[in-house]
Coordinates of C-alpha atoms and ligand atoms in Angstrom, one line a residue:
M6 CA -11.8 -22.6 -21.9
T7 CA -9.5 -19.7 -21.0
R8 CA -6.5 -19.9 -18.7
H9 CA -8.6 -18.6 -15.9
T10 CA -11.2 -21.1 -16.2
V11 CA -8.9 -24.0 -15.8
F12 CA -7.0 -22.4 -13.0
F13 CA -10.5 -22.2 -11.1
L14 CA -11.7 -25.8 -12.0
F15 CA -8.2 -26.9 -10.8
V16 CA -8.6 -24.6 -7.7
A17 CA -12.3 -26.0 -6.9
L18 CA -10.9 -29.5 -7.4
M19 CA -7.8 -29.2 -5.0
A20 CA -10.6 -27.5 -2.5
V21 CA -13.2 -30.6 -2.2
V22 CA -10.6 -33.4 -2.3
P23 CA -9.8 -33.2 1.4
L24 CA -13.7 -33.7 1.7
F25 CA -13.5 -37.2 1.0
A26 CA -10.0 -38.8 -0.1
P27 CA -9.0 -40.7 2.8
E28 CA -6.3 -40.0 5.4
F29 CA -3.6 -41.5 3.6
T30 CA -4.2 -39.5 0.3
V31 CA -4.5 -36.2 2.3
T32 CA -1.2 -36.8 3.7
L33 CA 0.5 -37.7 0.0
L34 CA -1.1 -34.3 -1.2
N35 CA 0.6 -32.4 2.1
Y36 CA 3.9 -33.8 1.0
I37 CA 3.2 -32.7 -2.8
G38 CA 2.3 -29.6 -1.7
L39 CA 5.2 -28.7 0.2
Y40 CA 7.7 -30.5 -2.3
A41 CA 6.4 -28.5 -4.9
L42 CA 6.7 -25.0 -2.9
V43 CA 10.6 -25.6 -2.9
A44 CA 10.6 -26.9 -6.9
I45 CA 8.9 -23.6 -7.7
G46 CA 12.0 -21.6 -6.3
L47 CA 14.1 -24.2 -8.4
V48 CA 12.1 -23.9 -11.5
L49 CA 12.7 -20.2 -11.1
L50 CA 16.5 -20.5 -10.2
T51 CA 17.5 -23.5 -12.1
G52 CA 14.7 -23.7 -15.1
V53 CA 14.0 -20.2 -16.1
G54 CA 17.7 -18.7 -14.7
G55 CA 20.0 -21.8 -15.5
L56 CA 21.7 -21.5 -12.1
T57 CA 22.0 -25.1 -10.7
S58 CA 21.5 -25.3 -6.8
F59 CA 21.8 -28.7 -5.0
G60 CA 21.6 -26.6 -1.8
Q61 CA 17.5 -25.7 -1.2
A62 CA 17.0 -28.5 1.3
A63 CA 18.9 -26.5 3.6
F64 CA 17.1 -23.5 3.2
V65 CA 13.8 -25.5 4.1
G66 CA 16.0 -26.4 7.3
L67 CA 16.6 -22.9 7.9
G68 CA 12.9 -21.9 7.9
A69 CA 12.0 -25.1 9.9
Y70 CA 14.8 -24.4 12.8
T71 CA 14.2 -20.9 12.9
T72 CA 10.3 -21.3 13.6
A73 CA 11.0 -24.5 15.4
W74 CA 13.7 -22.6 18.1
L75 CA 11.4 -19.8 18.4
T76 CA 8.1 -21.1 19.6
T77 CA 9.6 -24.1 21.6
N78 CA 11.9 -21.6 23.4
A79 CA 9.4 -18.8 24.0
A80 CA 9.2 -19.1 27.8
S81 CA 13.5 -19.2 28.4
L82 CA 14.1 -16.7 26.2
P83 CA 15.1 -12.7 27.1
S84 CA 12.1 -10.7 26.1
W85 CA 13.3 -9.1 23.4
I86 CA 13.2 -11.7 21.3
A87 CA 10.6 -14.5 23.4
W88 CA 7.3 -12.4 21.8
L89 CA 8.5 -13.8 18.1
G90 CA 7.9 -17.1 19.8
S91 CA 4.6 -16.6 20.5
S92 CA 3.0 -17.1 17.5
A93 CA 3.9 -19.4 14.7
W94 CA 2.9 -16.8 12.1
F95 CA 6.2 -14.3 13.9
G96 CA 8.3 -17.5 13.2
L97 CA 7.7 -17.2 9.5
V98 CA 8.2 -13.6 9.2
A99 CA 11.6 -14.4 11.5
G100 CA 12.8 -17.4 8.8
L101 CA 12.0 -15.8 5.9
L102 CA 14.2 -12.8 7.2
L103 CA 17.0 -14.9 8.2
T104 CA 16.9 -16.8 4.9
A105 CA 16.7 -13.9 3.1
S106 CA 20.0 -12.7 4.7
A107 CA 21.5 -16.2 4.5
A108 CA 20.7 -16.2 0.8
V109 CA 22.1 -12.6 0.5
L110 CA 25.5 -14.0 1.9
L111 CA 25.7 -17.1 0.3
G112 CA 24.8 -15.8 -2.9
S113 CA 27.1 -13.0 -3.1
M114 CA 29.9 -16.0 -2.2
T115 CA 28.8 -18.3 -4.6
L116 CA 26.8 -16.7 -7.4
K117 CA 30.2 -15.3 -9.1
L118 CA 31.3 -18.5 -9.6
S119 CA 30.9 -19.8 -13.1
G120 CA 30.1 -23.1 -15.2
H121 CA 30.1 -26.2 -12.6
Y122 CA 31.5 -24.6 -9.9
L123 CA 28.4 -22.7 -9.2
P124 CA 26.7 -26.2 -8.4
L125 CA 29.9 -27.3 -6.3
G126 CA 28.9 -24.2 -4.4
T127 CA 25.7 -24.9 -3.7
I128 CA 26.5 -28.6 -2.5
A129 CA 29.5 -27.5 -0.3
W130 CA 26.9 -24.9 1.7
G131 CA 24.3 -27.4 1.4
I132 CA 26.4 -29.6 3.5
S133 CA 27.4 -27.0 6.0
L134 CA 23.9 -25.9 6.9
Y135 CA 23.0 -29.6 7.1
F136 CA 25.8 -30.4 9.8
L137 CA 24.8 -27.0 11.6
F138 CA 21.7 -28.0 12.1
G139 CA 22.9 -31.8 13.5
N140 CA 25.3 -30.4 15.6
M141 CA 23.9 -27.4 17.3
E142 CA 22.8 -28.4 20.7
L143 CA 20.3 -25.9 20.9
L144 CA 18.4 -27.3 18.0
G145 CA 18.6 -30.7 19.2
G146 CA 21.3 -32.2 17.8
F147 CA 20.9 -35.1 15.6
T148 CA 18.0 -36.4 18.1
G149 CA 15.6 -33.6 17.0
M150 CA 13.5 -31.3 18.7
S151 CA 9.5 -31.9 19.6
G152 CA 6.8 -30.1 20.9
I153 CA 6.7 -27.4 18.3
P154 CA 3.0 -25.7 18.7
P155 CA 0.5 -25.9 15.5
I156 CA 0.2 -23.1 13.6
V157 CA -2.9 -20.7 14.9
V158 CA -5.1 -18.8 12.2
F159 CA -8.0 -16.7 13.0
G160 CA -7.4 -18.5 16.8
H161 CA -8.0 -22.0 15.5
A162 CA -5.2 -24.3 16.2
V163 CA -4.7 -26.1 12.5
E164 CA -3.7 -29.6 14.1
S165 CA -5.0 -32.1 12.0
G166 CA -3.6 -32.9 8.2
R167 CA -7.0 -32.0 6.7
E168 CA -6.8 -28.7 8.1
I169 CA -3.1 -28.0 7.1
Y170 CA -3.6 -29.2 4.0
Y171 CA -5.4 -26.0 2.8
L172 CA -2.8 -24.0 4.3
I173 CA 0.4 -25.8 2.1
W174 CA -2.2 -25.7 -0.9
A175 CA -3.0 -21.9 -0.3
F176 CA 0.6 -21.1 -0.1
L177 CA 1.6 -23.4 -3.2
L178 CA -1.2 -21.6 -5.3
A179 CA -0.2 -18.1 -4.2
A180 CA 3.3 -18.9 -5.2
I181 CA 2.4 -20.5 -8.7
V182 CA 0.6 -17.5 -9.3
T183 CA 3.3 -14.8 -8.2
T184 CA 6.1 -16.7 -9.7
N185 CA 4.2 -16.7 -13.2
N186 CA 2.9 -12.9 -12.4
L187 CA 6.6 -12.3 -12.1
L188 CA 8.1 -13.9 -15.0
D189 CA 5.7 -12.1 -16.9
S190 CA 6.6 -8.7 -15.5
R191 CA 9.6 -6.2 -16.8
E192 CA 11.8 -7.8 -14.2
G193 CA 10.6 -11.2 -14.9
R194 CA 12.0 -10.5 -18.2
V195 CA 15.8 -9.9 -17.6
I196 CA 15.3 -13.2 -15.4
R197 CA 14.2 -15.1 -18.7
A198 CA 17.0 -13.4 -20.4
L199 CA 19.5 -14.8 -17.8
R200 CA 19.7 -18.1 -19.9
G201 CA 21.5 -17.5 -22.8
G202 CA 20.9 -13.6 -23.2
R203 CA 23.1 -12.0 -20.6
V204 CA 25.1 -9.7 -22.7
M205 CA 22.0 -8.9 -24.4
A206 CA 20.3 -8.1 -21.6
E207 CA 23.1 -6.1 -20.1
S208 CA 23.5 -4.3 -23.5
M209 CA 19.9 -2.8 -22.9
G210 CA 20.5 -1.4 -19.3
A211 CA 19.6 -4.3 -17.1
S212 CA 21.3 -5.8 -14.2
T213 CA 21.8 -9.5 -14.8
S214 CA 24.0 -9.9 -11.5
A215 CA 20.7 -8.3 -9.6
S216 CA 18.5 -10.6 -11.3
R217 CA 20.7 -13.6 -10.4
M218 CA 20.5 -12.6 -6.6
V219 CA 17.0 -11.7 -6.8
I220 CA 15.8 -15.7 -8.1
F221 CA 18.7 -17.3 -5.8
V222 CA 17.0 -15.1 -3.0
L223 CA 13.2 -15.9 -4.0
A224 CA 14.1 -19.7 -4.3
A225 CA 15.6 -19.6 -0.7
L226 CA 12.5 -17.8 0.5
H227 CA 10.2 -20.6 -1.3
A228 CA 12.3 -23.0 0.6
A229 CA 12.0 -21.4 3.8
A230 CA 8.3 -21.3 3.6
A231 CA 7.7 -24.6 3.0
G232 CA 10.2 -25.6 5.8
W233 CA 7.7 -23.5 8.2
L234 CA 4.9 -25.2 7.2
Y235 CA 6.5 -28.6 7.7
A236 CA 7.7 -28.0 10.9
H237 CA 4.0 -26.7 12.0
M238 CA 2.9 -30.0 10.5
Q239 CA 5.1 -32.6 11.7
R240 CA 5.7 -31.0 15.3
F241 CA 8.9 -32.6 15.3
L242 CA 12.1 -31.6 13.7
N243 CA 15.3 -33.6 13.1
P244 CA 18.1 -32.9 10.5
T245 CA 17.3 -35.5 8.1
P246 CA 15.0 -34.1 5.7
F247 CA 17.5 -31.3 5.1
S248 CA 20.3 -33.2 3.7
L249 CA 21.8 -32.9 0.7
H250 CA 20.2 -36.4 -0.6
T251 CA 16.8 -34.3 -0.5
G252 CA 18.3 -31.2 -2.0
I253 CA 19.0 -33.4 -5.2
E254 CA 15.6 -35.0 -5.0
Y255 CA 14.3 -31.2 -4.9
L256 CA 16.0 -30.9 -7.8
F257 CA 15.0 -33.7 -9.6
M258 CA 11.1 -32.8 -9.1
A259 CA 11.9 -29.8 -11.2
V260 CA 13.8 -30.9 -13.8
V261 CA 11.5 -34.2 -14.5
G262 CA 8.1 -31.6 -14.3
G263 CA 9.6 -29.6 -16.5
A264 CA 12.4 -27.1 -15.2
G265 CA 11.2 -24.1 -17.2
Y266 CA 7.5 -24.2 -16.4
V267 CA 6.1 -23.4 -12.8
W268 CA 3.6 -25.9 -13.4
G269 CA 6.2 -28.2 -14.1
A270 CA 7.2 -27.9 -10.1
L271 CA 3.8 -29.0 -9.4
L272 CA 3.7 -31.8 -12.0
G273 CA 7.5 -32.9 -11.2
A274 CA 6.8 -33.1 -7.0
S275 CA 3.5 -35.2 -7.7
V276 CA 5.0 -37.6 -10.2
I277 CA 8.1 -38.0 -7.7
S278 CA 6.2 -38.4 -4.9
I279 CA 3.6 -40.8 -6.0
A280 CA 6.3 -43.2 -7.6
K281 CA 8.5 -43.0 -5.0
Q282 CA 5.6 -44.3 -2.5
W283 CA 4.5 -46.9 -5.2
L284 CA 8.3 -48.2 -5.8
Q285 CA 8.8 -48.2 -2.1
D286 CA 5.9 -50.8 -1.9
W287 CA 6.6 -52.7 -4.8
L288 CA 9.9 -53.1 -5.5
P289 CA 11.0 -55.2 -2.5
M290 CA 8.3 -57.4 -3.4
L291 CA 9.4 -57.5 -6.6
I292 CA 12.7 -58.2 -6.1
G293 CA 12.0 -60.1 -2.8
Q294 CA 14.4 -58.3 -0.7
A295 CA 14.3 -54.8 1.2
G296 CA 16.3 -51.8 0.4
N297 CA 15.8 -48.7 -1.2
F298 CA 15.7 -49.8 -4.8
E299 CA 13.6 -46.7 -5.9
V300 CA 16.7 -44.4 -5.6
I301 CA 18.3 -46.6 -8.5
V302 CA 15.2 -46.5 -10.6
F303 CA 15.2 -42.6 -10.0
G304 CA 18.7 -42.4 -11.2
I305 CA 17.7 -44.3 -14.1
V306 CA 14.7 -42.2 -14.8
M307 CA 16.6 -38.9 -14.3
I308 CA 18.9 -39.7 -17.0
V309 CA 16.5 -40.7 -19.7
V310 CA 14.3 -37.6 -19.2
L311 CA 17.7 -35.6 -19.7
Q312 CA 18.1 -37.4 -22.8
R313 CA 14.8 -37.5 -24.2
A314 CA 12.6 -35.1 -22.6
R315 CA 15.1 -31.9 -21.7
D316 CA 11.8 -29.8 -20.8
G317 CA 10.2 -32.3 -18.6
L318 CA 6.9 -33.8 -18.7
W319 CA 5.0 -30.5 -18.3
P320 CA 5.2 -29.4 -22.1
A321 CA 3.4 -32.9 -23.0
L322 CA 0.5 -32.4 -20.3
A323 CA 0.4 -28.8 -21.3
S324 CA -0.7 -29.7 -24.7
R325 CA -3.4 -31.7 -23.7
I326 CA -5.1 -29.0 -21.7
P327 CA -7.6 -27.1 -23.9
I328 CA -6.5 -23.3 -23.1
K329 CA -7.1 -21.2 -25.9
A330 CA -3.8 -19.0 -26.2
R331 CA -4.6 -15.3 -26.5
P332 CA -1.7 -13.0 -27.7
R333 CA -0.8 -10.1 -24.7
A334 CA -3.0 -7.5 -25.2
V335 CA -1.3 -3.7 -26.4
R336 CA -3.6 -1.0 -25.1
A337 CA -3.8 2.2 -27.2
D338 CA -4.7 4.3 -24.3
V339 CA -2.0 4.8 -22.4
A340 CA 0.7 7.5 -22.2
P341 CA 3.7 7.3 -23.8
L342 CA 6.7 7.0 -22.6
S343 CA 8.9 10.4 -22.1
H344 CA 11.4 10.0 -25.3
K345 CA 14.8 11.9 -25.1
P346 CA 15.2 15.1 -27.6
V347 CA 17.7 13.7 -30.4
P348 CA 21.2 16.0 -30.4
P349 CA 21.2 18.6 -33.1
R350 CA 22.2 17.3 -36.1
G351 CA 25.7 17.4 -37.1
E352 CA 26.7 17.5 -33.2
L353 CA 29.9 15.3 -32.4
L354 CA 27.9 11.9 -30.5
L355 CA 31.1 9.6 -30.5
E356 CA 35.0 9.8 -30.6
L357 CA 37.4 7.1 -30.7
K358 CA 40.7 8.5 -29.9
N359 CA 44.0 5.8 -30.3
V360 CA 41.6 2.6 -29.0
T361 CA 44.0 -0.3 -28.8
R362 CA 43.0 -3.4 -27.7
R363 CA 45.5 -6.4 -27.3
F364 CA 44.3 -10.0 -26.9
G365 CA 47.7 -11.8 -25.6
G366 CA 49.9 -11.0 -28.2
L367 CA 47.4 -10.2 -30.7
V368 CA 46.8 -6.7 -31.8
A369 CA 42.9 -6.8 -32.2
V370 CA 42.6 -3.0 -32.2
N371 CA 45.4 -1.1 -33.4
Q372 CA 45.1 3.0 -32.5
M373 CA 41.8 3.0 -33.8
N374 CA 40.3 6.6 -34.5
L375 CA 36.8 7.0 -35.6
Q376 CA 34.1 9.8 -34.9
V377 CA 30.1 9.7 -35.7
R378 CA 28.2 13.0 -35.4
S379 CA 24.2 13.1 -34.8
G380 CA 21.8 12.4 -38.0
E381 CA 24.6 10.5 -40.2
I382 CA 25.3 6.6 -41.0
V383 CA 28.6 5.6 -40.7
A384 CA 30.0 2.6 -41.5
L385 CA 33.0 0.6 -40.5
I386 CA 33.9 -1.9 -43.1
G387 CA 36.7 -4.4 -43.6
P388 CA 38.0 -8.1 -44.6
N389 CA 37.2 -11.1 -41.6
G390 CA 39.1 -10.7 -38.5
A391 CA 40.2 -7.0 -39.5
G392 CA 38.7 -6.2 -35.5
K393 CA 35.4 -4.3 -36.4
S394 CA 33.7 -6.5 -33.9
T395 CA 36.6 -5.9 -31.1
T396 CA 36.1 -2.1 -31.9
F397 CA 31.9 -2.3 -31.5
N398 CA 32.6 -4.3 -28.2
L399 CA 35.3 -1.6 -27.2
L400 CA 32.7 1.2 -27.7
S401 CA 29.8 -0.1 -26.3
G402 CA 30.9 -1.5 -22.8
V403 CA 31.1 -5.3 -23.8
D404 CA 34.7 -5.4 -23.9
D405 CA 37.5 -2.7 -22.4
P406 CA 40.5 -1.2 -24.3
T407 CA 43.7 -1.7 -23.4
E408 CA 44.7 1.8 -24.2
G409 CA 43.2 4.9 -25.8
E410 CA 39.5 6.7 -25.4
V411 CA 35.9 6.2 -25.9
I412 CA 33.9 9.6 -25.7
F413 CA 30.5 9.4 -26.0
R414 CA 28.1 12.5 -25.6
G415 CA 31.2 14.5 -24.1
R416 CA 31.2 11.6 -21.7
Q417 CA 34.7 9.2 -21.0
V418 CA 32.9 6.1 -21.4
A419 CA 36.2 3.3 -22.2
G420 CA 36.1 0.5 -19.3
R421 CA 32.4 1.4 -18.3
E422 CA 29.7 -1.5 -18.0
A423 CA 28.2 -2.2 -21.1
R424 CA 24.7 -1.1 -19.2
E425 CA 26.0 2.4 -18.5
I426 CA 26.7 3.3 -21.9
A427 CA 23.3 1.9 -22.9
A428 CA 21.7 4.5 -20.5
L429 CA 23.4 7.3 -22.3
G430 CA 21.8 6.8 -25.2
M431 CA 23.6 3.7 -27.4
S432 CA 21.7 0.8 -28.1
R433 CA 22.7 -2.0 -30.6
S434 CA 22.3 -5.4 -32.8
F435 CA 24.5 -8.3 -32.7
Q436 CA 26.3 -9.7 -35.2
H437 CA 24.9 -13.3 -34.2
V438 CA 21.7 -12.3 -33.2
K439 CA 20.5 -12.7 -29.6
L440 CA 16.9 -13.4 -29.5
L441 CA 14.9 -15.2 -26.8
P442 CA 13.3 -17.7 -28.9
T443 CA 10.6 -19.1 -27.2
M444 CA 9.1 -15.6 -26.0
S445 CA 7.4 -13.2 -28.8
V446 CA 8.2 -10.7 -30.9
L447 CA 6.7 -8.3 -28.6
E448 CA 8.3 -9.7 -25.6
N449 CA 11.8 -9.6 -26.9
V450 CA 11.4 -6.0 -28.3
V451 CA 9.7 -4.4 -24.9
I452 CA 13.4 -5.7 -23.2
G453 CA 15.0 -2.9 -25.2
A454 CA 12.3 -0.6 -23.1
H455 CA 13.8 -2.2 -19.9
K456 CA 15.0 1.3 -18.7
R457 CA 12.5 3.7 -19.7
E458 CA 10.8 2.6 -16.8
N459 CA 12.7 2.3 -13.0
P460 CA 10.9 1.4 -10.3
G461 CA 13.4 -0.2 -8.4
L462 CA 14.8 -3.6 -7.8
F463 CA 12.5 -4.6 -5.0
A464 CA 9.6 -2.8 -6.1
G465 CA 9.8 -3.9 -9.1
V466 CA 10.0 -7.8 -7.9
L467 CA 7.1 -7.0 -5.8
A468 CA 4.6 -5.2 -7.8
G469 CA 5.4 -8.1 -10.7
A470 CA 4.5 -10.8 -8.2
W471 CA 1.7 -9.1 -7.6
R472 CA 0.4 -7.4 -10.6
L473 CA 0.8 -3.9 -9.3
D474 CA 2.7 -2.9 -12.1
R475 CA 0.1 -3.4 -15.2
K476 CA 0.0 0.4 -16.0
M477 CA 3.8 0.5 -16.1
E478 CA 3.8 -2.9 -18.5
A479 CA 0.8 -1.3 -20.5
R480 CA 3.4 1.5 -21.0
L481 CA 6.0 -0.5 -22.1
L482 CA 4.5 -2.9 -24.4
A483 CA 2.9 0.0 -26.0
E484 CA 6.1 1.4 -26.8
A485 CA 7.3 -1.8 -27.7
A486 CA 4.4 -2.1 -30.3
R487 CA 5.0 1.5 -31.5
Q488 CA 8.6 0.5 -32.5
I489 CA 7.5 -2.7 -33.9
E490 CA 5.2 -0.9 -36.1
R491 CA 7.6 1.5 -37.0
V492 CA 10.5 -1.2 -38.6
G493 CA 7.3 -2.5 -40.3
L494 CA 7.2 -6.0 -38.0
G495 CA 3.5 -5.2 -36.9
E496 CA 2.4 -8.6 -38.6
Q497 CA 4.8 -10.6 -37.1
M498 CA 4.1 -8.9 -33.3
H499 CA 2.7 -12.1 -31.4
L500 CA 4.7 -15.0 -33.4
Q501 CA 7.6 -16.5 -31.5
A502 CA 11.0 -14.7 -32.2
G503 CA 12.6 -17.7 -33.1
S504 CA 10.1 -18.8 -35.9
L505 CA 11.1 -15.8 -38.0
P506 CA 13.3 -15.6 -40.8
L507 CA 17.0 -14.3 -40.5
G508 CA 15.9 -11.3 -42.1
K509 CA 13.0 -10.2 -39.7
Q510 CA 14.9 -11.4 -37.1
R511 CA 17.5 -9.0 -37.7
I512 CA 14.8 -6.2 -37.9
L513 CA 13.1 -7.5 -34.8
E514 CA 16.8 -6.1 -33.2
V515 CA 16.7 -3.1 -34.4
A516 CA 13.3 -2.4 -33.1
R517 CA 14.5 -3.8 -29.9
A518 CA 17.5 -1.2 -29.6
L519 CA 14.9 1.2 -31.1
A520 CA 13.1 1.0 -27.7
A521 CA 15.6 1.8 -25.4
D522 CA 15.4 5.3 -27.3
P523 CA 18.6 5.9 -28.2
C524 CA 20.4 8.7 -30.1
L525 CA 23.1 6.4 -31.6
L526 CA 22.1 2.9 -32.7
L527 CA 24.9 0.6 -33.1
L528 CA 24.3 -2.6 -35.8
D529 CA 27.2 -5.1 -36.1
E530 CA 27.0 -6.9 -39.7
P531 CA 23.4 -6.5 -40.0
A532 CA 23.3 -7.5 -43.8
A533 CA 25.2 -10.8 -43.2
G534 CA 23.4 -14.0 -44.2
L535 CA 20.4 -11.7 -45.7
R536 CA 18.8 -12.5 -49.1
Y537 CA 18.8 -9.6 -51.8
K538 CA 15.4 -8.5 -51.0
E539 CA 15.9 -8.3 -47.7
K540 CA 18.6 -6.1 -47.6
E541 CA 17.2 -3.7 -50.0
A542 CA 14.3 -3.5 -47.0
L543 CA 17.0 -3.4 -44.2
A544 CA 18.6 -0.8 -46.2
E545 CA 15.1 1.4 -46.7
L546 CA 14.8 0.7 -42.7
L547 CA 17.8 2.7 -41.8
R548 CA 17.2 5.3 -44.4
K549 CA 14.0 6.0 -42.6
L550 CA 15.6 5.9 -39.2
R551 CA 18.1 8.9 -40.4
A552 CA 15.3 11.1 -41.7
D553 CA 13.8 11.0 -38.0
G554 CA 17.3 12.1 -36.8
L555 CA 18.7 9.1 -35.2
S556 CA 22.6 8.1 -35.9
I557 CA 24.0 5.0 -36.8
L558 CA 27.2 3.2 -36.9
L559 CA 27.1 -0.2 -38.7
V560 CA 29.7 -2.8 -39.1
E561 CA 29.8 -4.0 -42.3
H562 CA 31.5 -6.9 -44.6
D563 CA 29.3 -6.2 -47.8
M564 CA 30.5 -3.4 -49.5
D565 CA 27.7 -3.4 -51.8
F566 CA 25.4 -3.1 -49.2
V567 CA 27.0 -0.1 -47.2
M568 CA 28.0 2.1 -50.4
G569 CA 24.5 3.0 -51.3
L570 CA 23.7 3.7 -48.2
V571 CA 26.2 5.6 -45.7
D572 CA 27.4 9.1 -45.3
R573 CA 31.2 8.1 -44.5
V574 CA 33.0 4.9 -44.3
Y575 CA 35.8 3.9 -42.2
V576 CA 38.0 0.6 -43.4
M577 CA 39.7 -1.4 -41.2
D578 CA 42.9 -3.9 -42.0
F579 CA 44.6 -5.9 -39.5
G580 CA 43.5 -4.2 -36.6
Q581 CA 44.4 -0.7 -38.0
K582 CA 42.4 2.1 -39.7
I583 CA 43.5 2.1 -43.6
A584 CA 41.2 4.3 -45.0
E585 CA 38.2 6.5 -44.5
G586 CA 35.9 9.0 -46.6
L587 CA 33.1 9.2 -48.8
P588 CA 31.9 5.8 -50.1
H589 CA 33.1 6.5 -53.3
E590 CA 36.6 7.5 -52.5
V591 CA 37.0 4.4 -50.3
Q592 CA 35.7 2.2 -52.9
A593 CA 38.4 3.4 -55.4
N594 CA 41.4 3.5 -52.8
P595 CA 43.9 1.1 -53.8
K596 CA 44.7 0.2 -50.1
V597 CA 41.1 -0.9 -49.6
L598 CA 40.9 -2.9 -53.0
E599 CA 43.8 -5.0 -51.8
A600 CA 42.7 -5.6 -48.6
Y601 CA 39.4 -6.9 -50.0
L602 CA 40.7 -8.5 -52.8
G603 CA 44.2 -9.8 -51.1
G604 CA 41.2 -11.4 -48.3
L605 CA 39.7 -13.0 -51.4
E606 CA 36.5 -11.1 -51.1
Ligands
ADP711 P1 36.2 -8.8 -37.1 O1 34.7 -8.4 -36.6 O2 36.3 -7.6 -38.2 O3 35.9 -10.0 -38.4 P2 36.9 -9.4 -34.9 O4 37.0 -7.9 -34.1 O5 36.2 -10.1 -34.5 O6 36.9 -9.3 -36.4 O7 38.3 -9.7 -34.7 C1 39.6 -9.6 -34.9 C2 40.9 -10.2 -34.3 O8 41.0 -10.0 -33.0 C3 40.7 -11.6 -34.8 O9 41.9 -12.0 -35.1 C4 40.1 -12.4 -33.9 O10 40.7 -13.7 -33.5 C5 40.9 -11.7 -32.3 N1 39.9 -12.1 -31.4 C6 38.5 -11.3 -31.1 N2 38.0 -11.7 -30.1 C7 39.1 -12.1 -29.6 C8 39.4 -12.9 -27.9 N3 38.1 -12.7 -27.2 N4 40.5 -13.1 -27.8 C9 41.4 -13.4 -28.6 N5 41.5 -13.1 -29.7 C10 40.1 -12.7 -30.4
MG712 MG1 32.6 -9.3 -36.8

């Protein structure tokens, strides 16, 4: 069966359930749908993006209270705003807009926090919003507000549980489909790189802080939509369902279901809701005492899941669904991406003038000077700890020089962001390969081409979610495929990047760098850890790229690899340049010999 067949079978099943299921089941499914909608936001935010939020319940409340207040106060409001209360649908739009604004505000304050400070920040505003709902007189305080009208669809008031079921599940299925689409788009690849691949994505020209904001706002919007449905389903609101406690439960659902998987949100919401129902019925009977014992059981289950199945329950279920996986189709009939002409051979591309970097008292790079001209391969060598990687980071924008100038293609770039420098035509690989191991080779390489198309953030997210970007996707994928063929990884194109041997992973990084259409390629220790044959293949590839007019600056530890390959060599030791020149000159230089032998290399 294909993915589409399974999806339509599922939709068909869900469509007929309320026709024969008892009222009780329909109500349970309504709640599952609402919870899953919130949990999908968390899959995006926490599971995929790595940002933990305990505060989603507050956004549910924001969506619910906005529509409740507008629709119950329509008669008494001034006319410029009263029309918003005339239909629940206006309440939805108002709730989403208000939530988006609040999320941008809260996000700009909390997303900068790192480590466990971010989750703490979400707890803080989760609690604040809850008390805001409870203490505002016009929202009915802790007693709540009633008389919320039903949603009207095509002139029909959606009043019964069976009717709103269809509305809830339509929202949920739309969220599942659009979230999957988004993750499979240009913006989605940056989102998937947020956890563990930020430096890489920035080096490919992507703005990861913008992507963090995008998923934060999207997660809040999913929660607000669930709140809107909830308000018009219950027709009554009080602050209880929007407390921190519920916020934690949402996170439970996402994690238990499988935090990185969109369908895991639905699975997690189902498992937790059904288990809660069941435990609430049975535990007090077993124990012979009333009380919220299910909370204790959930606590234990959560710990077991975190220890035993980090990926949650979804992967285990998904492997039982007979879906034939099909590799991404790469179309050959699309127009190629525009390509910048290579600068004329011999033109000065990159110049470091007296660059210094201090880490506290340690001078990692000391008054370094270096030049790279168009069409040459230049090596920067030296023993371990000499300052090579630091130099690399300084000239590529990952780190900033304490003093000195970095001039790339006539522009001063010292202190600029990595992604700005990347946009000028510098593209790099990493000493410790930075791949997204569960993504295919093709998907990894296409990240390199991120900046070759630029629809803008908002349009990109929207187009990605609704698959309006397929022409652009096809162009990007075709370009990635072209670079994969160019470096000789064609046969591995659809394999998981993490499954490749190290030599091939490094070549993948070269392909990814090439996809950015650079004029200067930076390679940090490309031969480290490679076997002899792999080194030869790599050297062969670099020669071929030079013949195509590309310039390459490589940091290398391995002298033998460098000697037969490069045009010029710079040697560093203890942060300083100790020699420069042609490979055989440098090799015979006594200072160089001493540095290498002295370091027992
Ligand atoms: P290489 O790449 O030549 O092996 P590095 O550039 O990684 O050397 O390191 C040069 C020196 O700077 C080393 O002594 C290293 O410990 C130090 N160093 C590198 N990065 C940092 C940092 N972020 N903070 C403090 N010291 C650092
Ligand atoms: Mg290094």
